[in-house]
Amino acid sequence: MTPDFLKTKVVDIEGQSVTITQLSGLDRLNYMDYCAEIPDPDRPIEPAEDASQEEKERYLLDLKKYSNAWFRINFMAQARLVAYAYRGDVDDLDERHQQIMSMMTPPQVETLYFEIADFSGLSTPKEPDATESTSDTTITTETATTEETTTQEPTDPKV
């Protein structure tokens, strides 16, 4: 019998216990390939400033479609990662991916996505806390005084 080095974890999703498996190295690479192969949606071209009201309204509708296309891509990519880690009863990855997209809501998929990414050591973008107000505390190079900029430790670009 071959030892199984991948860990499993039980996650609660809206009262349901879901067992996820840590991603293998090959699964991680395959997932990154999957995401890289997803084509970007066509971005609508912004009309000229002197465009008619009808052209501007059409642009806004096209922009909404563009935004919805990105939402769909995000959902599909997150569901794909969930399909790698939520093995269930289905062996075929593509079939499991379709099953997850059809049986889970976007918030459920997103929750599992972040759980799996964290559990597997994948980096994900972190959203700033709503309680933090960075606008008052952030020091930019434009507003920093000479003392603030000269007391910073030099950084080695090779590190």
mmCIF file with all atom_site columns, C-alpha atoms in Angstrom:
data_model
loop_
_atom_site.group_PDB
_atom_site.id
_atom_site.type_symbol
_atom_site.label_atom_id
_atom_site.label_alt_id
_atom_site.label_comp_id
_atom_site.label_asym_id
_atom_site.label_entity_id
_atom_site.label_seq_id
_atom_site.pdbx_PDB_ins_code
_atom_site.Cartn_x
_atom_site.Cartn_y
_atom_site.Cartn_z
_atom_site.occupancy
_atom_site.B_iso_or_equiv
_atom_site.pdbx_formal_charge
_atom_site.auth_seq_id
_atom_site.auth_comp_id
_atom_site.auth_asym_id
_atom_site.auth_atom_id
_atom_site.pdbx_PDB_model_num
ATOM 1   C CA . MET A 1 1   ? 0.000   0.000  0.000   1.00 0.00 ? 1   MET A CA 1
ATOM 2   C CA . THR A 1 2   ? 1.304   3.435  -0.956  1.00 0.00 ? 2   THR A CA 1
ATOM 3   C CA . PRO A 1 3   ? 1.267   6.058  1.797   1.00 0.00 ? 3   PRO A CA 1
ATOM 4   C CA . ASP A 1 4   ? -0.994  9.051  1.185   1.00 0.00 ? 4   ASP A CA 1
ATOM 5   C CA . PHE A 1 5   ? 0.932   12.222 1.923   1.00 0.00 ? 5   PHE A CA 1
ATOM 6   C CA . LEU A 1 6   ? -1.972  14.562 1.210   1.00 0.00 ? 6   LEU A CA 1
ATOM 7   C CA . LYS A 1 7   ? -3.938  15.694 4.229   1.00 0.00 ? 7   LYS A CA 1
ATOM 8   C CA . THR A 1 8   ? -7.715  15.913 4.437   1.00 0.00 ? 8   THR A CA 1
ATOM 9   C CA . LYS A 1 9   ? -9.814  18.407 6.328   1.00 0.00 ? 9   LYS A CA 1
ATOM 10  C CA . VAL A 1 10  ? -13.518 18.695 7.116   1.00 0.00 ? 10  VAL A CA 1
ATOM 11  C CA . VAL A 1 11  ? -15.001 22.118 6.392   1.00 0.00 ? 11  VAL A CA 1
ATOM 12  C CA . ASP A 1 12  ? -18.467 23.316 7.390   1.00 0.00 ? 12  ASP A CA 1
ATOM 13  C CA . ILE A 1 13  ? -20.351 24.928 4.507   1.00 0.00 ? 13  ILE A CA 1
ATOM 14  C CA . GLU A 1 14  ? -23.729 26.209 5.643   1.00 0.00 ? 14  GLU A CA 1
ATOM 15  C CA . GLY A 1 15  ? -24.257 23.290 8.013   1.00 0.00 ? 15  GLY A CA 1
ATOM 16  C CA . GLN A 1 16  ? -22.909 20.640 5.625   1.00 0.00 ? 16  GLN A CA 1
ATOM 17  C CA . SER A 1 17  ? -19.653 18.846 6.397   1.00 0.00 ? 17  SER A CA 1
ATOM 18  C CA . VAL A 1 18  ? -17.434 18.791 3.327   1.00 0.00 ? 18  VAL A CA 1
ATOM 19  C CA . THR A 1 19  ? -14.173 16.835 3.227   1.00 0.00 ? 19  THR A CA 1
ATOM 20  C CA . ILE A 1 20  ? -11.451 18.500 1.197   1.00 0.00 ? 20  ILE A CA 1
ATOM 21  C CA . THR A 1 21  ? -8.072  17.078 0.233   1.00 0.00 ? 21  THR A CA 1
ATOM 22  C CA . GLN A 1 22  ? -4.872  19.070 0.044   1.00 0.00 ? 22  GLN A CA 1
ATOM 23  C CA . LEU A 1 23  ? -3.764  19.666 -3.552  1.00 0.00 ? 23  LEU A CA 1
ATOM 24  C CA . SER A 1 24  ? -0.851  17.653 -4.877  1.00 0.00 ? 24  SER A CA 1
ATOM 25  C CA . GLY A 1 25  ? 1.954   19.369 -6.747  1.00 0.00 ? 25  GLY A CA 1
ATOM 26  C CA . LEU A 1 26  ? 0.589   18.097 -10.053 1.00 0.00 ? 26  LEU A CA 1
ATOM 27  C CA . ASP A 1 27  ? -2.925  19.311 -9.202  1.00 0.00 ? 27  ASP A CA 1
ATOM 28  C CA . ARG A 1 28  ? -1.544  22.782 -8.468  1.00 0.00 ? 28  ARG A CA 1
ATOM 29  C CA . LEU A 1 29  ? 0.286   22.902 -11.801 1.00 0.00 ? 29  LEU A CA 1
ATOM 30  C CA . ASN A 1 30  ? -2.729  21.598 -13.705 1.00 0.00 ? 30  ASN A CA 1
ATOM 31  C CA . TYR A 1 31  ? -4.936  24.195 -12.009 1.00 0.00 ? 31  TYR A CA 1
ATOM 32  C CA . MET A 1 32  ? -2.545  27.000 -12.958 1.00 0.00 ? 32  MET A CA 1
ATOM 33  C CA . ASP A 1 33  ? -2.519  25.719 -16.559 1.00 0.00 ? 33  ASP A CA 1
ATOM 34  C CA . TYR A 1 34  ? -6.332  25.636 -16.566 1.00 0.00 ? 34  TYR A CA 1
ATOM 35  C CA . CYS A 1 35  ? -6.516  29.257 -15.392 1.00 0.00 ? 35  CYS A CA 1
ATOM 36  C CA . ALA A 1 36  ? -3.873  30.416 -17.876 1.00 0.00 ? 36  ALA A CA 1
ATOM 37  C CA . GLU A 1 37  ? -5.831  28.904 -20.763 1.00 0.00 ? 37  GLU A CA 1
ATOM 38  C CA . ILE A 1 38  ? -9.066  30.760 -19.975 1.00 0.00 ? 38  ILE A CA 1
ATOM 39  C CA . PRO A 1 39  ? -9.427  33.513 -22.579 1.00 0.00 ? 39  PRO A CA 1
ATOM 40  C CA . ASP A 1 40  ? -10.099 37.043 -21.362 1.00 0.00 ? 40  ASP A CA 1
ATOM 41  C CA . PRO A 1 41  ? -13.485 38.434 -22.387 1.00 0.00 ? 41  PRO A CA 1
ATOM 42  C CA . ASP A 1 42  ? -13.512 41.159 -25.032 1.00 0.00 ? 42  ASP A CA 1
ATOM 43  C CA . ARG A 1 43  ? -13.402 44.556 -23.355 1.00 0.00 ? 43  ARG A CA 1
ATOM 44  C CA . PRO A 1 44  ? -15.908 47.010 -24.814 1.00 0.00 ? 44  PRO A CA 1
ATOM 45  C CA . ILE A 1 45  ? -14.480 50.083 -26.489 1.00 0.00 ? 45  ILE A CA 1
ATOM 46  C CA . GLU A 1 46  ? -15.356 53.285 -24.709 1.00 0.00 ? 46  GLU A CA 1
ATOM 47  C CA . PRO A 1 47  ? -17.241 55.690 -26.978 1.00 0.00 ? 47  PRO A CA 1
ATOM 48  C CA . ALA A 1 48  ? -15.885 59.129 -27.765 1.00 0.00 ? 48  ALA A CA 1
ATOM 49  C CA . GLU A 1 49  ? -16.911 62.020 -25.542 1.00 0.00 ? 49  GLU A CA 1
ATOM 50  C CA . ASP A 1 50  ? -19.104 63.428 -28.304 1.00 0.00 ? 50  ASP A CA 1
ATOM 51  C CA . ALA A 1 51  ? -20.877 60.072 -28.844 1.00 0.00 ? 51  ALA A CA 1
ATOM 52  C CA . SER A 1 52  ? -24.646 59.947 -28.879 1.00 0.00 ? 52  SER A CA 1
ATOM 53  C CA . GLN A 1 53  ? -26.632 59.017 -25.794 1.00 0.00 ? 53  GLN A CA 1
ATOM 54  C CA . GLU A 1 54  ? -27.590 55.749 -27.481 1.00 0.00 ? 54  GLU A CA 1
ATOM 55  C CA . GLU A 1 55  ? -23.906 54.816 -28.020 1.00 0.00 ? 55  GLU A CA 1
ATOM 56  C CA . LYS A 1 56  ? -23.104 55.630 -24.385 1.00 0.00 ? 56  LYS A CA 1
ATOM 57  C CA . GLU A 1 57  ? -26.011 53.487 -23.155 1.00 0.00 ? 57  GLU A CA 1
ATOM 58  C CA . ARG A 1 58  ? -24.907 50.615 -25.417 1.00 0.00 ? 58  ARG A CA 1
ATOM 59  C CA . TYR A 1 59  ? -21.400 50.942 -23.950 1.00 0.00 ? 59  TYR A CA 1
ATOM 60  C CA . LEU A 1 60  ? -22.809 50.706 -20.409 1.00 0.00 ? 60  LEU A CA 1
ATOM 61  C CA . LEU A 1 61  ? -24.726 47.548 -21.357 1.00 0.00 ? 61  LEU A CA 1
ATOM 62  C CA . ASP A 1 62  ? -21.590 46.085 -22.952 1.00 0.00 ? 62  ASP A CA 1
ATOM 63  C CA . LEU A 1 63  ? -19.620 46.997 -19.830 1.00 0.00 ? 63  LEU A CA 1
ATOM 64  C CA . LYS A 1 64  ? -22.175 45.133 -17.693 1.00 0.00 ? 64  LYS A CA 1
ATOM 65  C CA . LYS A 1 65  ? -21.827 42.077 -19.963 1.00 0.00 ? 65  LYS A CA 1
ATOM 66  C CA . TYR A 1 66  ? -18.038 42.369 -19.637 1.00 0.00 ? 66  TYR A CA 1
ATOM 67  C CA . SER A 1 67  ? -18.311 42.483 -15.846 1.00 0.00 ? 67  SER A CA 1
ATOM 68  C CA . ASN A 1 68  ? -20.644 39.468 -15.858 1.00 0.00 ? 68  ASN A CA 1
ATOM 69  C CA . ALA A 1 69  ? -18.175 37.577 -18.063 1.00 0.00 ? 69  ALA A CA 1
ATOM 70  C CA . TRP A 1 70  ? -15.421 38.169 -15.478 1.00 0.00 ? 70  TRP A CA 1
ATOM 71  C CA . PHE A 1 71  ? -17.776 37.013 -12.710 1.00 0.00 ? 71  PHE A CA 1
ATOM 72  C CA . ARG A 1 72  ? -18.412 33.816 -14.676 1.00 0.00 ? 72  ARG A CA 1
ATOM 73  C CA . ILE A 1 73  ? -14.687 33.236 -15.280 1.00 0.00 ? 73  ILE A CA 1
ATOM 74  C CA . ASN A 1 74  ? -13.959 33.774 -11.585 1.00 0.00 ? 74  ASN A CA 1
ATOM 75  C CA . PHE A 1 75  ? -16.713 31.333 -10.579 1.00 0.00 ? 75  PHE A CA 1
ATOM 76  C CA . MET A 1 76  ? -15.504 28.700 -13.056 1.00 0.00 ? 76  MET A CA 1
ATOM 77  C CA . ALA A 1 77  ? -11.874 29.032 -11.925 1.00 0.00 ? 77  ALA A CA 1
ATOM 78  C CA . GLN A 1 78  ? -12.805 28.821 -8.242  1.00 0.00 ? 78  GLN A CA 1
ATOM 79  C CA . ALA A 1 79  ? -15.059 25.819 -8.926  1.00 0.00 ? 79  ALA A CA 1
ATOM 80  C CA . ARG A 1 80  ? -12.189 24.114 -10.759 1.00 0.00 ? 80  ARG A CA 1
ATOM 81  C CA . LEU A 1 81  ? -9.949  24.396 -7.697  1.00 0.00 ? 81  LEU A CA 1
ATOM 82  C CA . VAL A 1 82  ? -12.790 23.037 -5.554  1.00 0.00 ? 82  VAL A CA 1
ATOM 83  C CA . ALA A 1 83  ? -13.117 20.127 -7.992  1.00 0.00 ? 83  ALA A CA 1
ATOM 84  C CA . TYR A 1 84  ? -9.481  19.188 -7.400  1.00 0.00 ? 84  TYR A CA 1
ATOM 85  C CA . ALA A 1 85  ? -9.890  19.077 -3.623  1.00 0.00 ? 85  ALA A CA 1
ATOM 86  C CA . TYR A 1 86  ? -13.497 17.909 -3.182  1.00 0.00 ? 86  TYR A CA 1
ATOM 87  C CA . ARG A 1 87  ? -13.241 14.370 -4.496  1.00 0.00 ? 87  ARG A CA 1
ATOM 88  C CA . GLY A 1 88  ? -16.722 13.089 -3.635  1.00 0.00 ? 88  GLY A CA 1
ATOM 89  C CA . ASP A 1 89  ? -18.023 10.104 -5.599  1.00 0.00 ? 89  ASP A CA 1
ATOM 90  C CA . VAL A 1 90  ? -16.927 11.266 -9.049  1.00 0.00 ? 90  VAL A CA 1
ATOM 91  C CA . ASP A 1 91  ? -13.482 10.290 -10.370 1.00 0.00 ? 91  ASP A CA 1
ATOM 92  C CA . ASP A 1 92  ? -13.465 12.370 -13.570 1.00 0.00 ? 92  ASP A CA 1
ATOM 93  C CA . LEU A 1 93  ? -12.223 15.921 -12.880 1.00 0.00 ? 93  LEU A CA 1
ATOM 94  C CA . ASP A 1 94  ? -14.258 17.598 -15.643 1.00 0.00 ? 94  ASP A CA 1
ATOM 95  C CA . GLU A 1 95  ? -17.429 15.851 -14.506 1.00 0.00 ? 95  GLU A CA 1
ATOM 96  C CA . ARG A 1 96  ? -16.715 16.815 -10.877 1.00 0.00 ? 96  ARG A CA 1
ATOM 97  C CA . HIS A 1 97  ? -16.121 20.424 -11.981 1.00 0.00 ? 97  HIS A CA 1
ATOM 98  C CA . GLN A 1 98  ? -19.497 20.508 -13.758 1.00 0.00 ? 98  GLN A CA 1
ATOM 99  C CA . GLN A 1 99  ? -21.177 18.912 -10.753 1.00 0.00 ? 99  GLN A CA 1
ATOM 100 C CA . ILE A 1 100 ? -19.763 21.525 -8.366  1.00 0.00 ? 100 ILE A CA 1
ATOM 101 C CA . MET A 1 101 ? -20.819 24.409 -10.598 1.00 0.00 ? 101 MET A CA 1
ATOM 102 C CA . SER A 1 102 ? -24.354 23.018 -10.812 1.00 0.00 ? 102 SER A CA 1
ATOM 103 C CA . MET A 1 103 ? -24.870 22.068 -7.144  1.00 0.00 ? 103 MET A CA 1
ATOM 104 C CA . MET A 1 104 ? -23.165 24.938 -5.260  1.00 0.00 ? 104 MET A CA 1
ATOM 105 C CA . THR A 1 105 ? -23.849 28.642 -5.084  1.00 0.00 ? 105 THR A CA 1
ATOM 106 C CA . PRO A 1 106 ? -21.099 31.156 -5.891  1.00 0.00 ? 106 PRO A CA 1
ATOM 107 C CA . PRO A 1 107 ? -20.648 32.059 -2.183  1.00 0.00 ? 107 PRO A CA 1
ATOM 108 C CA . GLN A 1 108 ? -20.309 28.364 -1.266  1.00 0.00 ? 108 GLN A CA 1
ATOM 109 C CA . VAL A 1 109 ? -17.738 27.832 -4.018  1.00 0.00 ? 109 VAL A CA 1
ATOM 110 C CA . GLU A 1 110 ? -15.854 30.953 -2.931  1.00 0.00 ? 110 GLU A CA 1
ATOM 111 C CA . THR A 1 111 ? -15.754 29.795 0.704   1.00 0.00 ? 111 THR A CA 1
ATOM 112 C CA . LEU A 1 112 ? -14.421 26.379 -0.291  1.00 0.00 ? 112 LEU A CA 1
ATOM 113 C CA . TYR A 1 113 ? -11.975 27.972 -2.726  1.00 0.00 ? 113 TYR A CA 1
ATOM 114 C CA . PHE A 1 114 ? -10.349 30.059 0.013   1.00 0.00 ? 114 PHE A CA 1
ATOM 115 C CA . GLU A 1 115 ? -10.351 27.103 2.444   1.00 0.00 ? 115 GLU A CA 1
ATOM 116 C CA . ILE A 1 116 ? -8.674  24.855 -0.130  1.00 0.00 ? 116 ILE A CA 1
ATOM 117 C CA . ALA A 1 117 ? -6.172  27.484 -1.242  1.00 0.00 ? 117 ALA A CA 1
ATOM 118 C CA . ASP A 1 118 ? -5.163  28.176 2.356   1.00 0.00 ? 118 ASP A CA 1
ATOM 119 C CA . PHE A 1 119 ? -5.025  24.460 3.206   1.00 0.00 ? 119 PHE A CA 1
ATOM 120 C CA . SER A 1 120 ? -2.884  23.752 0.127   1.00 0.00 ? 120 SER A CA 1
ATOM 121 C CA . GLY A 1 121 ? -0.546  26.716 0.541   1.00 0.00 ? 121 GLY A CA 1
ATOM 122 C CA . LEU A 1 122 ? -1.744  28.681 -2.482  1.00 0.00 ? 122 LEU A CA 1
ATOM 123 C CA . SER A 1 123 ? -1.579  32.443 -2.236  1.00 0.00 ? 123 SER A CA 1
ATOM 124 C CA . THR A 1 124 ? -4.811  34.350 -2.719  1.00 0.00 ? 124 THR A CA 1
ATOM 125 C CA . PRO A 1 125 ? -5.526  38.056 -2.829  1.00 0.00 ? 125 PRO A CA 1
ATOM 126 C CA . LYS A 1 126 ? -6.519  39.369 0.581   1.00 0.00 ? 126 LYS A CA 1
ATOM 127 C CA . GLU A 1 127 ? -9.255  41.966 0.817   1.00 0.00 ? 127 GLU A CA 1
ATOM 128 C CA . PRO A 1 128 ? -8.585  44.857 3.207   1.00 0.00 ? 128 PRO A CA 1
ATOM 129 C CA . ASP A 1 129 ? -10.694 44.842 6.349   1.00 0.00 ? 129 ASP A CA 1
ATOM 130 C CA . ALA A 1 130 ? -13.634 47.214 6.237   1.00 0.00 ? 130 ALA A CA 1
ATOM 131 C CA . THR A 1 131 ? -12.697 48.443 9.722   1.00 0.00 ? 131 THR A CA 1
ATOM 132 C CA . GLU A 1 132 ? -9.286  49.634 8.568   1.00 0.00 ? 132 GLU A CA 1
ATOM 133 C CA . SER A 1 133 ? -9.003  53.085 7.085   1.00 0.00 ? 133 SER A CA 1
ATOM 134 C CA . THR A 1 134 ? -5.775  53.222 5.161   1.00 0.00 ? 134 THR A CA 1
ATOM 135 C CA . SER A 1 135 ? -6.378  56.630 3.617   1.00 0.00 ? 135 SER A CA 1
ATOM 136 C CA . ASP A 1 136 ? -5.424  58.465 6.818   1.00 0.00 ? 136 ASP A CA 1
ATOM 137 C CA . THR A 1 137 ? -2.466  56.309 7.791   1.00 0.00 ? 137 THR A CA 1
ATOM 138 C CA . THR A 1 138 ? -0.787  55.611 4.460   1.00 0.00 ? 138 THR A CA 1
ATOM 139 C CA . ILE A 1 139 ? 2.370   57.579 3.821   1.00 0.00 ? 139 ILE A CA 1
ATOM 140 C CA . THR A 1 140 ? 3.155   58.053 0.160   1.00 0.00 ? 140 THR A CA 1
ATOM 141 C CA . THR A 1 141 ? 6.354   59.405 -1.289  1.00 0.00 ? 141 THR A CA 1
ATOM 142 C CA . GLU A 1 142 ? 4.474   62.562 -2.241  1.00 0.00 ? 142 GLU A CA 1
ATOM 143 C CA . THR A 1 143 ? 3.361   63.327 1.332   1.00 0.00 ? 143 THR A CA 1
ATOM 144 C CA . ALA A 1 144 ? 6.275   61.877 3.289   1.00 0.00 ? 144 ALA A CA 1
ATOM 145 C CA . THR A 1 145 ? 8.612   64.310 4.973   1.00 0.00 ? 145 THR A CA 1
ATOM 146 C CA . THR A 1 146 ? 12.347  64.132 4.489   1.00 0.00 ? 146 THR A CA 1
ATOM 147 C CA . GLU A 1 147 ? 12.762  62.562 7.927   1.00 0.00 ? 147 GLU A CA 1
ATOM 148 C CA . GLU A 1 148 ? 10.255  59.810 7.134   1.00 0.00 ? 148 GLU A CA 1
ATOM 149 C CA . THR A 1 149 ? 11.960  58.929 3.865   1.00 0.00 ? 149 THR A CA 1
ATOM 150 C CA . THR A 1 150 ? 15.531  59.059 5.137   1.00 0.00 ? 150 THR A CA 1
ATOM 151 C CA . THR A 1 151 ? 14.970  56.928 8.255   1.00 0.00 ? 151 THR A CA 1
ATOM 152 C CA . GLN A 1 152 ? 13.757  53.936 6.259   1.00 0.00 ? 152 GLN A CA 1
ATOM 153 C CA . GLU A 1 153 ? 16.137  51.006 6.056   1.00 0.00 ? 153 GLU A CA 1
ATOM 154 C CA . PRO A 1 154 ? 17.623  50.497 2.600   1.00 0.00 ? 154 PRO A CA 1
ATOM 155 C CA . THR A 1 155 ? 16.384  47.381 0.873   1.00 0.00 ? 155 THR A CA 1
ATOM 156 C CA . ASP A 1 156 ? 18.474  45.007 -1.169  1.00 0.00 ? 156 ASP A CA 1
ATOM 157 C CA . PRO A 1 157 ? 16.787  44.495 -4.571  1.00 0.00 ? 157 PRO A CA 1
ATOM 158 C CA . LYS A 1 158 ? 18.279  40.991 -4.807  1.00 0.00 ? 158 LYS A CA 1
ATOM 159 C CA . VAL A 1 159 ? 16.387  39.773 -1.741  1.00 0.00 ? 159 VAL A CA 1
#
